[in-house]
Coordinates of C-alpha atoms in Angstrom, one line a residue:
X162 CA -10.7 18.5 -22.1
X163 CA -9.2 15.6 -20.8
X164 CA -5.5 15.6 -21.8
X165 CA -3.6 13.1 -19.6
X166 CA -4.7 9.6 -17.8
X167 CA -4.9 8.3 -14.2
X168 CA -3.3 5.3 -13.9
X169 CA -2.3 2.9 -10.9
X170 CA 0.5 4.0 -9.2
X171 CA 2.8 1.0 -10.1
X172 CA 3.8 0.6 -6.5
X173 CA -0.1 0.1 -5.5
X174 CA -0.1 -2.6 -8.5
X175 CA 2.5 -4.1 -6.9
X176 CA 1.1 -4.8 -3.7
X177 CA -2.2 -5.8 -5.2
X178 CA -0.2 -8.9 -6.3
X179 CA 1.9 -9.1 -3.5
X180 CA -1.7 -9.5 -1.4
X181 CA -2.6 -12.2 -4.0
X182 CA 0.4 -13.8 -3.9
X183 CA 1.7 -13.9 -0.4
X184 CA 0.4 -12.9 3.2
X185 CA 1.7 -9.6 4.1
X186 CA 2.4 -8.0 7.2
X187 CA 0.0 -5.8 9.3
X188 CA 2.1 -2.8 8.6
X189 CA 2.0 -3.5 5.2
X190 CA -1.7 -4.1 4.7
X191 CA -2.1 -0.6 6.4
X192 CA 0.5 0.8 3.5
X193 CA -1.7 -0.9 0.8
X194 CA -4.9 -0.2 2.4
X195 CA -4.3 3.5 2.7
X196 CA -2.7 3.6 -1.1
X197 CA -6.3 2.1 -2.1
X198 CA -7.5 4.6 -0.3
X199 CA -5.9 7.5 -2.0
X200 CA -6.2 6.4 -5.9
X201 CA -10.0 5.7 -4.9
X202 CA -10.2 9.7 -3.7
X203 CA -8.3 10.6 -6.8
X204 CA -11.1 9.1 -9.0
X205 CA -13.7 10.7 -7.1
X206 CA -12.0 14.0 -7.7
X207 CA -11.5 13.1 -11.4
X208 CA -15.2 12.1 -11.9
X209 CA -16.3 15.8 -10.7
X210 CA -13.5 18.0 -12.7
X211 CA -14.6 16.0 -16.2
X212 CA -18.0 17.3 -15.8
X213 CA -16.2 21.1 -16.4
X214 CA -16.4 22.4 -20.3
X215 CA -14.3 22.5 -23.3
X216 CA -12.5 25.4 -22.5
X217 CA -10.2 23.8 -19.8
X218 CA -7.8 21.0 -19.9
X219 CA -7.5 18.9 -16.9
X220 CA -4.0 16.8 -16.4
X221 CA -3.7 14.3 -13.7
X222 CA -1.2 12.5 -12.0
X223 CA 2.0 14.0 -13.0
X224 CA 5.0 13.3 -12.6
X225 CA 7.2 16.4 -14.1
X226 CA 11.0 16.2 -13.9
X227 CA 12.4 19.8 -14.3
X228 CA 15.9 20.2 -16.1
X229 CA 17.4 22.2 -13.9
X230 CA 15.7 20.4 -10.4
X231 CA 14.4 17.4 -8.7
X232 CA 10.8 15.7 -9.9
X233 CA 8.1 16.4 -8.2
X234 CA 4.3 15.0 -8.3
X235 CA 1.4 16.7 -8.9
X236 CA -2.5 15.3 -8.1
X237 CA -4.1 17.3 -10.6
X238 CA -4.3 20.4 -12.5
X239 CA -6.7 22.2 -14.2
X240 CA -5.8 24.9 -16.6
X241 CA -7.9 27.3 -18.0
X242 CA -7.0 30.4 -19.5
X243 CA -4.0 32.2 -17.9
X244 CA -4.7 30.4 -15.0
X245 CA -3.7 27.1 -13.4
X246 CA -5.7 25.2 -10.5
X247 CA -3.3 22.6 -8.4
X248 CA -4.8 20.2 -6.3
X249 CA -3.7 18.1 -3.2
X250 CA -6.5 15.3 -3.3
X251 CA -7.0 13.7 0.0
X252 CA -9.4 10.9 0.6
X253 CA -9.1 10.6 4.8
X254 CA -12.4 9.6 6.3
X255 CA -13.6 10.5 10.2
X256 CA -13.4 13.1 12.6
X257 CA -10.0 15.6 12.7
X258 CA -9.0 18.8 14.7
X259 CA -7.4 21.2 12.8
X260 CA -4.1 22.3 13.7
X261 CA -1.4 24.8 11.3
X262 CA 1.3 22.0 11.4
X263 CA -0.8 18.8 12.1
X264 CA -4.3 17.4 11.7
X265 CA -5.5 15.5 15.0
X266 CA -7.8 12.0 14.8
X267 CA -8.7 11.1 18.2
X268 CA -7.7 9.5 20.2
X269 CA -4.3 10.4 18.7
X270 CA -3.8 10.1 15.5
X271 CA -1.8 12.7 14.1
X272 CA -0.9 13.3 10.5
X273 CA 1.0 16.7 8.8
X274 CA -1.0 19.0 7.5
X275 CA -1.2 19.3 3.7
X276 CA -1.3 22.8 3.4
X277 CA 2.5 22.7 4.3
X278 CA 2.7 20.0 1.2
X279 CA 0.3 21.9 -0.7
X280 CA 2.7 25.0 -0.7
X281 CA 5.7 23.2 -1.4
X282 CA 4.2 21.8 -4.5
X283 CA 2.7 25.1 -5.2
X284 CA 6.5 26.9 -5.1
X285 CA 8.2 23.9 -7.0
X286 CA 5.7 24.2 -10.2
X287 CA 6.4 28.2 -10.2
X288 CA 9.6 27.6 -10.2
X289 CA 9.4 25.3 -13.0
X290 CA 6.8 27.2 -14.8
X291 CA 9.9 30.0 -14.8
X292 CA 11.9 27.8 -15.6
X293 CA 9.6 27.3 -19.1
X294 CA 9.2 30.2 -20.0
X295 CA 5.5 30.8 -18.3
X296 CA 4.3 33.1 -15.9
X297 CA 1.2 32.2 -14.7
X298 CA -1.6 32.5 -11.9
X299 CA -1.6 29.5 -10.1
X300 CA -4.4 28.5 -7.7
X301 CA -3.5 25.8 -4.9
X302 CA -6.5 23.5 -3.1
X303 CA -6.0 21.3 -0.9
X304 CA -9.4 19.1 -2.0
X305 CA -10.8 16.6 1.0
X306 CA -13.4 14.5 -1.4
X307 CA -14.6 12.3 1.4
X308 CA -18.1 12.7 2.2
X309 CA -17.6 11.6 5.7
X310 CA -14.8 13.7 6.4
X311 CA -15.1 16.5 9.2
X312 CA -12.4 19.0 10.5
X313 CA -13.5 20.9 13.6
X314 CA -11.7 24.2 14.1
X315 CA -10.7 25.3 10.4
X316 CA -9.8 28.1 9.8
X317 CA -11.9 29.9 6.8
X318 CA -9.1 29.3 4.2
X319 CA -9.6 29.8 0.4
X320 CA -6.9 26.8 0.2
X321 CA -9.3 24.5 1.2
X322 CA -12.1 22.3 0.1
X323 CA -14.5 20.6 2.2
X324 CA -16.6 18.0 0.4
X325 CA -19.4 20.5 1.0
X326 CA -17.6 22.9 -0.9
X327 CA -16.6 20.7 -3.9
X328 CA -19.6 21.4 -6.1
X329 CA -19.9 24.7 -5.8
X330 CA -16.0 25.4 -6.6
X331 CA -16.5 23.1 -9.6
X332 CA -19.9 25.2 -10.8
X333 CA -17.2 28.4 -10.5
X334 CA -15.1 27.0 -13.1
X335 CA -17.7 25.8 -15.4
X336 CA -18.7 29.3 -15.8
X337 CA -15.1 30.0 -16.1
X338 CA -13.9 27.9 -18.5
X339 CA -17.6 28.3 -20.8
X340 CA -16.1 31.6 -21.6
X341 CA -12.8 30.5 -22.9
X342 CA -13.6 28.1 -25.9
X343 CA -10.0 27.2 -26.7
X344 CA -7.7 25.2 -24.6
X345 CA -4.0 26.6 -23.7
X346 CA -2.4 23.7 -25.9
X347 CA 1.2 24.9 -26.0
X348 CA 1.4 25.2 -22.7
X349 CA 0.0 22.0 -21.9
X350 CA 2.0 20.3 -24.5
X351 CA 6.1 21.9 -23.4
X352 CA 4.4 20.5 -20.0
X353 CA 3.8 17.4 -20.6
X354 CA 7.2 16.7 -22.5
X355 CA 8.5 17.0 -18.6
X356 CA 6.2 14.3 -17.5
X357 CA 8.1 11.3 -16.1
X358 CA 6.9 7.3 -15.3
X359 CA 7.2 7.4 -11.8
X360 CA 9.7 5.0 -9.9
X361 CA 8.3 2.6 -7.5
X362 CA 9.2 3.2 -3.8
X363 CA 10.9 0.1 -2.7
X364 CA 11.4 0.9 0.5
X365 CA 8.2 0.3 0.9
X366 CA 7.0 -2.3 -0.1
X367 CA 8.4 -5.4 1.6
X368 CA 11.3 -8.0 0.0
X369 CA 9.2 -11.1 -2.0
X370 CA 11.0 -14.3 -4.4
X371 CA 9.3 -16.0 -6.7
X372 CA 9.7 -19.3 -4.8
X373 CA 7.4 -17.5 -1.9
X374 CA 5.0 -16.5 -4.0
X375 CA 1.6 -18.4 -5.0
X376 CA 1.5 -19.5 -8.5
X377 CA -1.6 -19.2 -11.0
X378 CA -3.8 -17.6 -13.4
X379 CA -5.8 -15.1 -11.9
X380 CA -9.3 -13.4 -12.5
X381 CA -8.6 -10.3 -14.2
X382 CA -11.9 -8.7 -12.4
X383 CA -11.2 -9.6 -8.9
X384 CA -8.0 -11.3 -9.2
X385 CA -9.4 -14.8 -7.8
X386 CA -7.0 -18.0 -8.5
X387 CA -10.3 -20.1 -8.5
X388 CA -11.0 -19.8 -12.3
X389 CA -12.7 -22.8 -14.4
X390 CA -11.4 -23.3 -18.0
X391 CA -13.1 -24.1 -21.1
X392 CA -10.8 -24.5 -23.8
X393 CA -10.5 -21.2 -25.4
X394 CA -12.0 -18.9 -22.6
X395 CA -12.4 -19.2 -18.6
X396 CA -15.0 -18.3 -16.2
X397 CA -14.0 -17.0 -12.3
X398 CA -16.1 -18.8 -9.6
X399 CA -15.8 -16.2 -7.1
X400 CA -17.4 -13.2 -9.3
X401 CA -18.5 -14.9 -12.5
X402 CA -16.3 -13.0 -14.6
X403 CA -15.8 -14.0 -18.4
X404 CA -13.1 -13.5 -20.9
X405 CA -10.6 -15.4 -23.3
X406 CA -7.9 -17.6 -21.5
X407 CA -5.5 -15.9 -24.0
X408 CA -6.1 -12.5 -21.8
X409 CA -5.7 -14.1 -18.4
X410 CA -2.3 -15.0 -19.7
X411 CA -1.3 -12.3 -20.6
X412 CA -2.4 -10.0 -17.5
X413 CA -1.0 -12.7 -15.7
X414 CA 2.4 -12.8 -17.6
X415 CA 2.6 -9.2 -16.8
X416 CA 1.8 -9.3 -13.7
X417 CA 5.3 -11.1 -13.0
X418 CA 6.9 -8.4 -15.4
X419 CA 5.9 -5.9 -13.1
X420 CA 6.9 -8.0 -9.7
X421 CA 10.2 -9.1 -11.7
X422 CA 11.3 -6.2 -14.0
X423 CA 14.9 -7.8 -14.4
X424 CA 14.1 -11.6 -14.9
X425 CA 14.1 -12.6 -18.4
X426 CA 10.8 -14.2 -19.7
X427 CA 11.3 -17.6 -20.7
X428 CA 8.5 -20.3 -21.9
X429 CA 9.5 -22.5 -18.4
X430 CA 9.4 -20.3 -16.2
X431 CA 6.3 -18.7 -17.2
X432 CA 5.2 -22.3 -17.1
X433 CA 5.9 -22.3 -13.6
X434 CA 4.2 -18.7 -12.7
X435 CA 0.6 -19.8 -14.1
X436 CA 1.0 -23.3 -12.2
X437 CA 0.8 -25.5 -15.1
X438 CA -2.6 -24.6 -15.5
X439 CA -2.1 -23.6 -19.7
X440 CA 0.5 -25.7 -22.4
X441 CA 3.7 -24.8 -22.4
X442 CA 2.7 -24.1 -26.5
X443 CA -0.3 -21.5 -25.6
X444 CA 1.7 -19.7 -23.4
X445 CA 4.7 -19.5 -25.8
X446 CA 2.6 -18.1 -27.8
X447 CA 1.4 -15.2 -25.2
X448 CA 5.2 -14.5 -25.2
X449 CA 5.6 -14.0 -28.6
X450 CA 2.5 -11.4 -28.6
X451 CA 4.4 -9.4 -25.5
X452 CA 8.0 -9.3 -27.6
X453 CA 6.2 -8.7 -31.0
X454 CA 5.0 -5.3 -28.9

């Protein structure tokens, strides 16, 4: 059972628009490129643990703030019976040298390894399991999903998963979790009552003003400004996606929520942001819709 969403990380959304929007820097297109990278793992990993049975629930993406400690994030867990699964989900692609403290990409490339994050994770949840009440078995993967993904010189470590291991662990805890028929709900639900929106990391993501940034309604499929409108709906010429205007407003509208969280939403300036291409009366009513929510 499915019990919690994945979701865009709001800083990736961010950039997204920020790439739509503006030209960024090489160092920030690497940032953006590598958070694409990383959600797209995450759903690869999500797509395998919802084929598992009834009798586990799976929660992804959390962000848990303890009382009595700092928030911390978790990837995924998977909980079945008296015993939780963590995951560190990582999506890297090529060929890496294992090391205990780093990974090596040649020609020299060097990252941390994850097994040191892995275990931190791993301690702060126990403590905060404690902290609930609960004291149970937790199991802590580090899960590489990437098909073309190779590390020479492993280690056999039950903490890891190679993509050529991923279907077999996941067969393990079908069989597992057929035998338990109901779900740990109470657990699961004094977890989730911990479970945070996460903040967006500003220091990375570089400084932007609306006067910088391009104005327009864009494609809600592919985010293209090149959109041809026909009175009540619109049409993108660079995929051929479909929809009501009305929606492209509003995505669009709450695009600039997200890039201006502070600025107040007025009819003008909204105007403005979708370059004059609706009446000032359509999109005051958009604006109605988003403060009648």
């Amino acid at each position: 059972m499915v019990y919690s969403k994945r979701t865009k990380p709001i800083s990736l959304v961010i950039m997204e628009s920020l790439e739509r929007r503006t030209t960024l820097s090489r160092k920030h297109t690497n940032y953006l490129r590598g958070m694409q990278k990383g959600f797209q793992g995450e759903l690869a990993f999500d797509r395998m643990a919802e084929e598992l049975g009834q009798g586990c629930v799976i929660l992804k993406d959390l962000f848990l703030q303890p009382n009595m400690s700092n928030a911390f994030q978790l990837d995924a867990l998977i909980v079945i019976g008296e015993t939780i699964y963590l995951y560190e989900i990582k999506n890297y692609s090529g060929e890496y040298t294992y090391g205990p403290e780093m990974l090596l990409k040649k020609p020299d490339f060097e990252l941390s390894n994850p097994l040191i994050q892995l275990q931190n994770t791993k301690n702060r949840l126990k403590i905060f399991l404690k902290e609930l009440g609960y004291l149970l078995e937790i199991k802590a993967y580090v899960a590489y999903v990437n098909p073309e993904f190779t590390l020479f010189h492993a280690p056999k470590l039950d903490t890891v998963l190679l993509p050529t291991q991923l279907n077999s662990h996941f067969s393990e805890l079908t069989i597992e979790a057929a035998a338990l028929l109901t779900p740990p709900r109470k657990f699961v639900q004094d977890l989730m009552k911990h479970n945070v929106a996460q903040p967006r990391f500003i220091e990375d993501i570089p400084e932007y003003n609306f006067s910088d940034l391009k104005k327009g309604v864009t494609c809600e499929d592919c985010g293209s400004f090149e959109l041809v409108n026909y009175r009540q709906n619109y049409q993108c010429c660079n995929c051929g996606f479909k929809n009501p205007l009305h929606s492209a407003l509003l995505n669009t509208i709450t695009e600039y929520q997200r890039l201006f969280p502070e600025s107040k939403l007025t009819t003008g300036m909204m105007y403005n942001w979708c370059n004059k291409t609706a009446s000032k009366k359509r999109i005051k009513r958009v604006l109605n819709e988003i403060r009648g929510k």
